[in-house]
Amino acid sequence: MSTDSHSADQVADTSAAATATMRKVALTSLAGTSIEWYDFFLYGTAAALVFPIVFFPSDMPVMVALIASFSTFAVGFVARPLGGIIFGHFGDRLGRKKMLVIALMMMGVGTTLIGLLPGYATAGAAAPIMLVILRFVQGLAIGGQWGGAMLLVTETAPPEKRGWYGAFAQAGAPIGVILANLAFLIISYSVSEEAFMSWGWRIPFIASVILIGISMYVQLHLEDTPAFKELERIKQLKHHGEDVMAPEEAFSKVAADSSVVNMKRSPVLEALRLYPGRICLAAGAFLSIQVTFYIMIAFVVAYGSSAEGVGLSRNTLLAAVLIASAIQVPFQFWAAGYSDRHGRRGIFMLGAVLTGAWAFALFPMVETGNFYLITLAITMGLGFMGLQYGPQAAFFTELFSTHVRYSGASLGYQIGAIVGGALAPTIAVLLWNQYGIVYVSVYMAIASALTLWSVWMLTETHGTDIHAVG
């Protein structure tokens, strides 16, 4: 065999190994984020259907109990920025993988314990208090998980496929919705209504113990990202007084600064110092996604199934959300792949425009009571939202330098989450109750307009060397 052919075989083997590794990272991230979001969204479905009855006094008015239940749902969002700060700090210091493992473990334990909580009839006021505490734990975990899972994929992916592979981490959200709704549908069809409200709803929560196993797999079988390893190598070289400004390292002037390499400042504070505008605009870019998503998967179920709303069966609405979430996944992958070829901002802004416009078609279609029209209404809403959510992982990764990327991306994401998602179902209920359902559509359209402006103000990141963001 000639030297050239032997070299070609080695290159082919190396390429095949890299592809196999990338697939393992992407699929593991998908599995972990899917179960993690399943846990988080399971709470949203239960907050609409179960918790108003189980965790609050039976003599509380229906609308008041629903608002109280959605308020506990919002606690998870209050905790998310704190989770983003804590996990971002240590993720930039200690590595992406370690923080992802801790986040997955926290979520698995917290959600399992929710399934074991006594209700108001048994524990009185202690029941909703314990529920709020465990929801806070969920919020901390999801606040840390997104940054770890997203960076594990995007910092490992080849530059020309960063958007595509980043979509694996993003796909965990709709798949989590599918799993959560499937769990409730299966249990609901398997037992009586009385049994479902008594103990059946607990089974999907207890089943999340599987997340602990996934966290152990990540710990034992995956390595940290090449970008983080390179940052660690440069820190070590700098620590020993060696020159780290070699051209091949392609580090920006910002990342080469001694205050960065020595990491004396908190990565979170450093991110806020270097990128205050980008963090705020990243949060704004997330508003449309959050408001639309939680109205689609939580408020629409409550509105459609309540006697004060449309009065449809719970299972009809859960099935519609399930189908719509399944179709959302290919929307996201298509948009992410498109962003690899044509840029992140254009497809993101198109999604914001379409989402805002579709908000005014959503509720008239739900009010028809026709299953197919309801499914179409939710599908298009989640699909247009997916045009934004698909490229988001790559977009946010490329906005920040390696040394503060976990912190910067997490801050933008989680601030957007608390402003956009935390109170979205509650605000929607209040608007519907006080002014009429059309004002919920106006609310969604305003969020989309703010996202459109935020993305417009950000620069295009497509083609950015993620080792050289300044």
GROMACS .gro file of C-alpha atoms in nm:
model
  470
    1MET     CA    1   0.000   0.000   0.000
    2SER     CA    2   0.137   0.345  -0.092
    3THR     CA    3   0.204   0.616   0.164
    4ASP     CA    4  -0.064   0.836   0.006
    5SER     CA    5  -0.333   0.568   0.028
    6HIS     CA    6  -0.234   0.486   0.385
    7SER     CA    7  -0.261   0.854   0.477
    8ALA     CA    8  -0.599   0.875   0.306
    9ASP     CA    9  -0.721   0.574   0.507
   10GLN     CA   10  -0.604   0.738   0.827
   11VAL     CA   11  -0.787   1.059   0.740
   12ALA     CA   12  -1.101   0.860   0.658
   13ASP     CA   13  -1.079   0.670   0.987
   14THR     CA   14  -1.027   0.992   1.181
   15SER     CA   15  -1.322   1.155   1.005
   16ALA     CA   16  -1.545   0.854   1.071
   17ALA     CA   17  -1.444   0.852   1.438
   18ALA     CA   18  -1.514   1.225   1.469
   19THR     CA   19  -1.856   1.180   1.308
   20ALA     CA   20  -1.938   0.889   1.539
   21THR     CA   21  -1.833   1.093   1.842
   22MET     CA   22  -2.041   1.388   1.726
   23ARG     CA   23  -2.346   1.166   1.681
   24LYS     CA   24  -2.301   1.023   2.031
   25VAL     CA   25  -2.274   1.372   2.180
   26ALA     CA   26  -2.579   1.495   1.984
   27LEU     CA   27  -2.799   1.196   2.068
   28THR     CA   28  -2.697   1.196   2.435
   29SER     CA   29  -2.774   1.567   2.454
   30LEU     CA   30  -3.109   1.502   2.287
   31ALA     CA   31  -3.193   1.224   2.534
   32GLY     CA   32  -3.089   1.427   2.838
   33THR     CA   33  -3.265   1.747   2.737
   34SER     CA   34  -3.579   1.558   2.630
   35ILE     CA   35  -3.621   1.396   2.972
   36GLU     CA   36  -3.519   1.717   3.149
   37TRP     CA   37  -3.778   1.920   2.958
   38TYR     CA   38  -4.029   1.636   3.004
   39ASP     CA   39  -3.992   1.689   3.377
   40PHE     CA   40  -4.024   2.066   3.348
   41PHE     CA   41  -4.324   2.056   3.112
   42LEU     CA   42  -4.493   1.777   3.304
   43TYR     CA   43  -4.539   2.035   3.575
   44GLY     CA   44  -4.700   2.277   3.326
   45THR     CA   45  -4.957   2.021   3.216
   46ALA     CA   46  -5.028   1.922   3.575
   47ALA     CA   47  -5.057   2.290   3.672
   48ALA     CA   48  -5.337   2.327   3.419
   49LEU     CA   49  -5.520   2.001   3.493
   50VAL     CA   50  -5.434   1.857   3.834
   51PHE     CA   51  -5.266   2.093   4.080
   52PRO     CA   52  -5.559   2.339   4.117
   53ILE     CA   53  -5.759   2.050   4.263
   54VAL     CA   54  -5.489   1.851   4.446
   55PHE     CA   55  -5.277   2.124   4.607
   56PHE     CA   56  -5.531   2.399   4.683
   57PRO     CA   57  -5.849   2.418   4.897
   58SER     CA   58  -6.156   2.261   4.739
   59ASP     CA   59  -6.368   2.570   4.811
   60MET     CA   60  -6.136   2.801   4.615
   61PRO     CA   61  -6.302   2.945   4.299
   62VAL     CA   62  -6.195   2.765   3.981
   63MET     CA   63  -6.033   3.070   3.818
   64VAL     CA   64  -5.850   3.166   4.139
   65ALA     CA   65  -5.717   2.811   4.184
   66LEU     CA   66  -5.599   2.807   3.823
   67ILE     CA   67  -5.414   3.137   3.867
   68ALA     CA   68  -5.262   3.010   4.194
   69SER     CA   69  -5.151   2.690   4.023
   70PHE     CA   70  -4.993   2.876   3.732
   71SER     CA   71  -4.820   3.101   3.986
   72THR     CA   72  -4.639   2.797   4.129
   73PHE     CA   73  -4.554   2.711   3.769
   74ALA     CA   74  -4.391   3.054   3.743
   75VAL     CA   75  -4.163   2.983   4.042
   76GLY     CA   76  -3.959   2.755   3.816
   77PHE     CA   77  -3.892   3.050   3.589
   78VAL     CA   78  -3.792   3.273   3.880
   79ALA     CA   79  -3.528   3.012   3.969
   80ARG     CA   80  -3.402   2.974   3.611
   81PRO     CA   81  -3.183   3.289   3.599
   82LEU     CA   82  -3.033   3.194   3.935
   83GLY     CA   83  -2.962   2.848   3.795
   84GLY     CA   84  -2.812   3.009   3.486
   85ILE     CA   85  -2.585   3.227   3.702
   86ILE     CA   86  -2.467   2.945   3.929
   87PHE     CA   87  -2.420   2.685   3.657
   88GLY     CA   88  -2.278   2.945   3.419
   89HIS     CA   89  -2.013   3.046   3.670
   90PHE     CA   90  -1.899   2.692   3.736
   91GLY     CA   91  -1.955   2.581   3.376
   92ASP     CA   92  -1.704   2.840   3.257
   93ARG     CA   93  -1.467   2.750   3.539
   94LEU     CA   94  -1.497   2.371   3.567
   95GLY     CA   95  -1.641   2.259   3.234
   96ARG     CA   96  -1.966   2.206   3.047
   97LYS     CA   97  -2.000   1.834   3.117
   98LYS     CA   98  -1.975   1.850   3.496
   99MET     CA   99  -2.247   2.110   3.525
  100LEU     CA  100  -2.475   1.923   3.286
  101VAL     CA  101  -2.444   1.608   3.499
  102ILE     CA  102  -2.536   1.800   3.816
  103ALA     CA  103  -2.834   1.968   3.645
  104LEU     CA  104  -2.970   1.637   3.516
  105MET     CA  105  -2.933   1.479   3.861
  106MET     CA  106  -3.110   1.769   4.033
  107MET     CA  107  -3.402   1.755   3.792
  108GLY     CA  108  -3.441   1.379   3.824
  109VAL     CA  109  -3.453   1.390   4.203
  110GLY     CA  110  -3.673   1.701   4.225
  111THR     CA  111  -3.937   1.576   3.981
  112THR     CA  112  -3.954   1.231   4.140
  113LEU     CA  113  -4.021   1.393   4.477
  114ILE     CA  114  -4.308   1.600   4.331
  115GLY     CA  115  -4.473   1.270   4.241
  116LEU     CA  116  -4.451   1.165   4.606
  117LEU     CA  117  -4.591   1.483   4.764
  118PRO     CA  118  -4.907   1.469   4.976
  119GLY     CA  119  -5.198   1.683   4.858
  120TYR     CA  120  -5.378   1.970   5.035
  121ALA     CA  121  -5.636   1.733   5.187
  122THR     CA  122  -5.355   1.548   5.367
  123ALA     CA  123  -5.090   1.810   5.441
  124GLY     CA  124  -5.286   2.136   5.431
  125ALA     CA  125  -5.088   2.451   5.354
  126ALA     CA  126  -4.762   2.254   5.370
  127ALA     CA  127  -4.856   2.081   5.042
  128PRO     CA  128  -4.835   2.387   4.812
  129ILE     CA  129  -4.528   2.511   5.002
  130MET     CA  130  -4.342   2.184   4.934
  131LEU     CA  131  -4.462   2.197   4.575
  132VAL     CA  132  -4.315   2.547   4.535
  133ILE     CA  133  -3.980   2.437   4.684
  134LEU     CA  134  -3.948   2.144   4.445
  135ARG     CA  135  -4.056   2.361   4.153
  136PHE     CA  136  -3.774   2.596   4.252
  137VAL     CA  137  -3.530   2.303   4.235
  138GLN     CA  138  -3.663   2.222   3.887
  139GLY     CA  139  -3.604   2.583   3.785
  140LEU     CA  140  -3.245   2.578   3.909
  141ALA     CA  141  -3.180   2.258   3.718
  142ILE     CA  142  -3.333   2.373   3.390
  143GLY     CA  143  -3.148   2.703   3.426
  144GLY     CA  144  -2.820   2.514   3.427
  145GLN     CA  145  -2.908   2.234   3.190
  146TRP     CA  146  -2.966   2.437   2.875
  147GLY     CA  147  -2.623   2.598   2.873
  148GLY     CA  148  -2.444   2.270   2.941
  149ALA     CA  149  -2.632   2.060   2.687
  150MET     CA  150  -2.629   2.330   2.420
  151LEU     CA  151  -2.256   2.401   2.452
  152LEU     CA  152  -2.166   2.033   2.471
  153VAL     CA  153  -2.308   2.002   2.120
  154THR     CA  154  -2.228   2.336   1.955
  155GLU     CA  155  -1.870   2.358   2.084
  156THR     CA  156  -1.804   2.004   1.959
  157ALA     CA  157  -1.978   2.034   1.620
  158PRO     CA  158  -1.793   2.123   1.298
  159PRO     CA  159  -1.847   2.494   1.216
  160GLU     CA  160  -2.041   2.425   0.896
  161LYS     CA  161  -2.296   2.212   1.089
  162ARG     CA  162  -2.313   2.401   1.418
  163GLY     CA  163  -2.673   2.507   1.366
  164TRP     CA  164  -2.784   2.157   1.264
  165TYR     CA  165  -2.622   1.982   1.559
  166GLY     CA  166  -2.731   2.258   1.796
  167ALA     CA  167  -3.087   2.172   1.700
  168PHE     CA  168  -3.046   1.836   1.876
  169ALA     CA  169  -3.021   2.017   2.209
  170GLN     CA  170  -3.315   2.240   2.110
  171ALA     CA  171  -3.528   1.943   2.005
  172GLY     CA  172  -3.539   1.830   2.366
  173ALA     CA  173  -3.808   2.091   2.436
  174PRO     CA  174  -4.078   1.972   2.191
  175ILE     CA  175  -3.988   1.609   2.256
  176GLY     CA  176  -4.024   1.678   2.627
  177VAL     CA  177  -4.373   1.815   2.559
  178ILE     CA  178  -4.456   1.502   2.359
  179LEU     CA  179  -4.336   1.273   2.637
  180ALA     CA  180  -4.519   1.472   2.906
  181ASN     CA  181  -4.847   1.473   2.716
  182LEU     CA  182  -4.813   1.107   2.618
  183ALA     CA  183  -4.756   1.020   2.982
  184PHE     CA  184  -5.073   1.201   3.088
  185LEU     CA  185  -5.276   1.061   2.798
  186ILE     CA  186  -5.168   0.703   2.866
  187ILE     CA  187  -5.242   0.729   3.238
  188SER     CA  188  -5.567   0.914   3.174
  189TYR     CA  189  -5.692   0.643   2.934
  190SER     CA  190  -5.572   0.363   3.163
  191VAL     CA  191  -5.748   0.462   3.485
  192SER     CA  192  -6.072   0.628   3.591
  193GLU     CA  193  -6.095   1.003   3.640
  194GLU     CA  194  -6.110   0.952   4.015
  195ALA     CA  195  -5.800   0.731   4.014
  196PHE     CA  196  -5.617   0.975   3.785
  197MET     CA  197  -5.675   1.265   4.022
  198SER     CA  198  -5.596   1.051   4.327
  199TRP     CA  199  -5.271   0.877   4.224
  200GLY     CA  200  -5.249   0.832   3.847
  201TRP     CA  201  -5.099   1.178   3.783
  202ARG     CA  202  -4.806   1.085   4.010
  203ILE     CA  203  -4.673   0.806   3.787
  204PRO     CA  204  -4.528   1.034   3.512
  205PHE     CA  205  -4.342   1.233   3.778
  206ILE     CA  206  -4.196   0.928   3.952
  207ALA     CA  207  -4.088   0.784   3.613
  208SER     CA  208  -3.843   1.073   3.573
  209VAL     CA  209  -3.600   0.882   3.796
  210ILE     CA  210  -3.455   0.763   3.461
  211LEU     CA  211  -3.285   1.102   3.431
  212ILE     CA  212  -3.044   1.001   3.707
  213GLY     CA  213  -2.924   0.714   3.485
  214ILE     CA  214  -2.871   0.949   3.189
  215SER     CA  215  -2.666   1.182   3.406
  216MET     CA  216  -2.437   0.893   3.499
  217TYR     CA  217  -2.395   0.801   3.130
  218VAL     CA  218  -2.289   1.157   3.047
  219GLN     CA  219  -2.040   1.151   3.332
  220LEU     CA  220  -1.885   0.819   3.228
  221HIS     CA  221  -1.898   0.827   2.848
  222LEU     CA  222  -1.864   1.185   2.723
  223GLU     CA  223  -1.571   1.425   2.729
  224ASP     CA  224  -1.582   1.801   2.765
  225THR     CA  225  -1.586   2.018   2.453
  226PRO     CA  226  -1.278   2.098   2.240
  227ALA     CA  227  -1.336   2.471   2.294
  228PHE     CA  228  -1.331   2.435   2.672
  229LYS     CA  229  -1.026   2.204   2.659
  230GLU     CA  230  -0.845   2.464   2.447
  231LEU     CA  231  -0.934   2.735   2.698
  232GLU     CA  232  -0.795   2.519   2.978
  233ARG     CA  233  -0.475   2.458   2.781
  234ILE     CA  234  -0.425   2.830   2.723
  235LYS     CA  235  -0.489   2.904   3.090
  236GLN     CA  236  -0.222   2.652   3.186
  237LEU     CA  237   0.027   2.798   2.939
  238LYS     CA  238  -0.045   3.148   3.062
  239HIS     CA  239  -0.006   3.031   3.421
  240HIS     CA  240   0.343   2.907   3.339
  241GLY     CA  241   0.435   3.233   3.165
  242GLU     CA  242   0.428   3.102   2.807
  243ASP     CA  243   0.315   3.299   2.503
  244VAL     CA  244  -0.039   3.203   2.403
  245MET     CA  245  -0.087   3.441   2.112
  246ALA     CA  246   0.008   3.191   1.844
  247PRO     CA  247  -0.199   3.250   1.526
  248GLU     CA  248  -0.338   2.899   1.515
  249GLU     CA  249  -0.511   2.950   1.848
  250ALA     CA  250  -0.723   3.222   1.689
  251PHE     CA  251  -0.809   3.374   2.026
  252SER     CA  252  -0.951   3.723   2.031
  253LYS     CA  253  -0.786   4.018   2.201
  254VAL     CA  254  -1.051   3.989   2.469
  255ALA     CA  255  -0.983   3.621   2.539
  256ALA     CA  256  -0.607   3.672   2.545
  257ASP     CA  257  -0.626   3.935   2.818
  258SER     CA  258  -0.465   3.820   3.142
  259SER     CA  259  -0.779   3.893   3.341
  260VAL     CA  260  -0.960   3.642   3.119
  261VAL     CA  261  -0.701   3.369   3.121
  262ASN     CA  262  -0.639   3.385   3.494
  263MET     CA  263  -1.015   3.386   3.550
  264LYS     CA  264  -0.982   3.607   3.860
  265ARG     CA  265  -1.321   3.762   3.793
  266SER     CA  266  -1.642   3.566   3.814
  267PRO     CA  267  -1.732   3.454   3.458
  268VAL     CA  268  -2.084   3.587   3.516
  269LEU     CA  269  -1.957   3.934   3.612
  270GLU     CA  270  -1.709   3.924   3.325
  271ALA     CA  271  -1.989   3.838   3.082
  272LEU     CA  272  -2.195   4.129   3.213
  273ARG     CA  273  -1.894   4.361   3.182
  274LEU     CA  274  -1.803   4.255   2.828
  275TYR     CA  275  -2.144   4.184   2.675
  276PRO     CA  276  -2.425   4.376   2.854
  277GLY     CA  277  -2.592   4.471   2.527
  278ARG     CA  278  -2.570   4.124   2.374
  279ILE     CA  279  -2.712   3.963   2.688
  280CYS     CA  280  -3.011   4.201   2.690
  281LEU     CA  281  -3.074   4.156   2.318
  282ALA     CA  282  -3.038   3.778   2.349
  283ALA     CA  283  -3.304   3.790   2.621
  284GLY     CA  284  -3.525   3.997   2.392
  285ALA     CA  285  -3.470   3.750   2.109
  286PHE     CA  286  -3.612   3.478   2.333
  287LEU     CA  287  -3.937   3.659   2.426
  288SER     CA  288  -4.149   3.548   2.132
  289ILE     CA  289  -4.039   3.187   2.174
  290GLN     CA  290  -4.123   3.179   2.544
  291VAL     CA  291  -4.455   3.361   2.534
  292THR     CA  292  -4.579   3.160   2.236
  293PHE     CA  293  -4.457   2.826   2.362
  294TYR     CA  294  -4.612   2.839   2.708
  295ILE     CA  295  -4.939   2.980   2.584
  296MET     CA  296  -4.955   2.696   2.330
  297ILE     CA  297  -4.873   2.411   2.567
  298ALA     CA  298  -5.025   2.535   2.896
  299PHE     CA  299  -5.278   2.817   2.852
  300VAL     CA  300  -5.448   2.674   2.542
  301VAL     CA  301  -5.506   2.346   2.730
  302ALA     CA  302  -5.657   2.532   3.026
  303TYR     CA  303  -5.865   2.764   2.806
  304GLY     CA  304  -5.988   2.489   2.578
  305SER     CA  305  -6.078   2.244   2.855
  306SER     CA  306  -6.244   2.484   3.100
  307ALA     CA  307  -6.617   2.543   3.114
  308GLU     CA  308  -6.549   2.918   3.102
  309GLY     CA  309  -6.353   2.866   2.778
  310VAL     CA  310  -6.438   2.622   2.500
  311GLY     CA  311  -6.536   2.323   2.716
  312LEU     CA  312  -6.349   2.055   2.522
  313SER     CA  313  -6.216   1.734   2.669
  314ARG     CA  314  -5.869   1.738   2.823
  315ASN     CA  315  -5.752   1.449   2.608
  316THR     CA  316  -5.854   1.625   2.286
  317LEU     CA  317  -5.634   1.921   2.366
  318LEU     CA  318  -5.342   1.710   2.490
  319ALA     CA  319  -5.353   1.507   2.169
  320ALA     CA  320  -5.349   1.827   1.961
  321VAL     CA  321  -5.047   1.960   2.153
  322LEU     CA  322  -4.873   1.624   2.114
  323ILE     CA  323  -4.917   1.618   1.735
  324ALA     CA  324  -4.817   1.983   1.701
  325SER     CA  325  -4.502   1.929   1.909
  326ALA     CA  326  -4.402   1.632   1.693
  327ILE     CA  327  -4.429   1.847   1.378
  328GLN     CA  328  -4.239   2.129   1.549
  329VAL     CA  329  -3.923   1.913   1.554
  330PRO     CA  330  -3.866   1.901   1.175
  331PHE     CA  331  -3.944   2.277   1.158
  332GLN     CA  332  -3.658   2.335   1.401
  333PHE     CA  333  -3.408   2.111   1.221
  334TRP     CA  334  -3.493   2.267   0.885
  335ALA     CA  335  -3.448   2.619   1.023
  336ALA     CA  336  -3.121   2.522   1.194
  337GLY     CA  337  -2.984   2.370   0.873
  338TYR     CA  338  -3.096   2.675   0.676
  339SER     CA  339  -2.909   2.898   0.922
  340ASP     CA  340  -2.588   2.702   0.853
  341ARG     CA  341  -2.616   2.793   0.486
  342HIS     CA  342  -2.772   3.140   0.490
  343GLY     CA  343  -2.725   3.290   0.837
  344ARG     CA  344  -2.903   3.289   1.172
  345ARG     CA  345  -3.081   3.627   1.179
  346GLY     CA  346  -3.296   3.606   0.867
  347ILE     CA  347  -3.477   3.283   0.952
  348PHE     CA  348  -3.506   3.391   1.317
  349MET     CA  349  -3.677   3.718   1.221
  350LEU     CA  350  -3.906   3.545   0.973
  351GLY     CA  351  -4.020   3.314   1.250
  352ALA     CA  352  -4.097   3.611   1.476
  353VAL     CA  353  -4.308   3.782   1.207
  354LEU     CA  354  -4.507   3.466   1.128
  355THR     CA  355  -4.559   3.385   1.497
  356GLY     CA  356  -4.696   3.732   1.572
  357ALA     CA  357  -4.934   3.717   1.277
  358TRP     CA  358  -5.055   3.365   1.354
  359ALA     CA  359  -5.149   3.465   1.710
  360PHE     CA  360  -5.468   3.622   1.572
  361ALA     CA  361  -5.571   3.300   1.397
  362LEU     CA  362  -5.500   3.075   1.696
  363PHE     CA  363  -5.801   3.123   1.923
  364PRO     CA  364  -6.073   3.152   1.656
  365MET     CA  365  -5.955   2.811   1.530
  366VAL     CA  366  -5.952   2.664   1.883
  367GLU     CA  367  -6.302   2.798   1.946
  368THR     CA  368  -6.443   2.599   1.653
  369GLY     CA  369  -6.411   2.287   1.869
  370ASN     CA  370  -6.294   2.097   1.561
  371PHE     CA  371  -6.001   1.870   1.648
  372TYR     CA  372  -5.830   1.912   1.311
  373LEU     CA  373  -5.853   2.290   1.315
  374ILE     CA  374  -5.732   2.301   1.675
  375THR     CA  375  -5.437   2.080   1.585
  376LEU     CA  376  -5.357   2.295   1.281
  377ALA     CA  377  -5.376   2.612   1.492
  378ILE     CA  378  -5.129   2.483   1.753
  379THR     CA  379  -4.907   2.316   1.491
  380MET     CA  380  -4.854   2.632   1.289
  381GLY     CA  381  -4.796   2.836   1.603
  382LEU     CA  382  -4.530   2.596   1.732
  383GLY     CA  383  -4.387   2.551   1.382
  384PHE     CA  384  -4.335   2.926   1.328
  385MET     CA  385  -4.188   2.945   1.678
  386GLY     CA  386  -3.954   2.658   1.580
  387LEU     CA  387  -3.807   2.873   1.302
  388GLN     CA  388  -3.664   3.083   1.585
  389TYR     CA  389  -3.586   2.809   1.834
  390GLY     CA  390  -3.400   2.580   1.593
  391PRO     CA  391  -3.105   2.813   1.513
  392GLN     CA  392  -3.098   2.962   1.863
  393ALA     CA  393  -2.831   2.732   2.011
  394ALA     CA  394  -2.576   2.816   1.741
  395PHE     CA  395  -2.678   3.184   1.743
  396PHE     CA  396  -2.629   3.222   2.119
  397THR     CA  397  -2.305   3.018   2.116
  398GLU     CA  398  -2.154   3.249   1.856
  399LEU     CA  399  -2.244   3.565   2.047
  400PHE     CA  400  -1.997   3.507   2.333
  401SER     CA  401  -1.630   3.422   2.395
  402THR     CA  402  -1.539   3.074   2.521
  403HIS     CA  403  -1.434   3.190   2.867
  404VAL     CA  404  -1.777   3.342   2.944
  405ARG     CA  405  -1.995   3.158   2.693
  406TYR     CA  406  -2.182   2.939   2.943
  407SER     CA  407  -2.255   3.245   3.159
  408GLY     CA  408  -2.340   3.486   2.876
  409ALA     CA  409  -2.564   3.248   2.680
  410SER     CA  410  -2.737   3.125   2.996
  411LEU     CA  411  -2.803   3.478   3.121
  412GLY     CA  412  -2.958   3.583   2.790
  413TYR     CA  413  -3.163   3.266   2.768
  414GLN     CA  414  -3.285   3.262   3.128
  415ILE     CA  415  -3.362   3.636   3.152
  416GLY     CA  416  -3.571   3.593   2.839
  417ALA     CA  417  -3.733   3.290   2.999
  418ILE     CA  418  -3.839   3.468   3.316
  419VAL     CA  419  -3.964   3.781   3.134
  420GLY     CA  420  -4.132   3.589   2.854
  421GLY     CA  421  -4.229   3.250   2.992
  422ALA     CA  422  -4.266   3.275   3.370
  423LEU     CA  423  -4.594   3.463   3.375
  424ALA     CA  424  -4.716   3.396   3.021
  425PRO     CA  425  -4.997   3.153   3.122
  426THR     CA  426  -5.094   3.371   3.420
  427ILE     CA  427  -5.097   3.693   3.214
  428ALA     CA  428  -5.297   3.511   2.946
  429VAL     CA  429  -5.557   3.402   3.204
  430LEU     CA  430  -5.583   3.758   3.341
  431LEU     CA  431  -5.615   3.913   2.994
  432TRP     CA  432  -5.877   3.657   2.892
  433ASN     CA  433  -6.073   3.704   3.216
  434GLN     CA  434  -6.062   4.086   3.217
  435TYR     CA  435  -6.062   4.190   2.851
  436GLY     CA  436  -6.131   3.894   2.624
  437ILE     CA  437  -5.930   3.630   2.443
  438VAL     CA  438  -5.822   3.859   2.157
  439TYR     CA  439  -5.594   4.044   2.399
  440VAL     CA  440  -5.398   3.723   2.452
  441SER     CA  441  -5.325   3.736   2.079
  442VAL     CA  442  -5.217   4.099   2.112
  443TYR     CA  443  -4.985   3.996   2.395
  444MET     CA  444  -4.825   3.729   2.173
  445ALA     CA  445  -4.786   3.976   1.887
  446ILE     CA  446  -4.612   4.234   2.109
  447ALA     CA  447  -4.366   3.969   2.228
  448SER     CA  448  -4.293   3.877   1.866
  449ALA     CA  449  -4.234   4.242   1.775
  450LEU     CA  450  -3.983   4.279   2.060
  451THR     CA  451  -3.802   3.967   1.941
  452LEU     CA  452  -3.793   4.097   1.585
  453TRP     CA  453  -3.634   4.422   1.704
  454SER     CA  454  -3.382   4.243   1.928
  455VAL     CA  455  -3.258   4.011   1.653
  456TRP     CA  456  -3.243   4.304   1.411
  457MET     CA  457  -3.012   4.484   1.655
  458LEU     CA  458  -2.778   4.186   1.691
  459THR     CA  459  -2.506   4.123   1.434
  460GLU     CA  460  -2.503   3.815   1.213
  461THR     CA  461  -2.292   3.541   1.374
  462HIS     CA  462  -2.294   3.280   1.097
  463GLY     CA  463  -1.937   3.180   1.008
  464THR     CA  464  -1.794   3.304   1.338
  465ASP     CA  465  -1.490   3.122   1.477
  466ILE     CA  466  -1.618   3.042   1.826
  467HIS     CA  467  -1.261   3.051   1.959
  468ALA     CA  468  -1.231   3.413   1.848
  469VAL     CA  469  -1.547   3.596   1.951
  470GLY     CA  470  -1.465   3.940   2.087
   0.00000   0.00000   0.00000
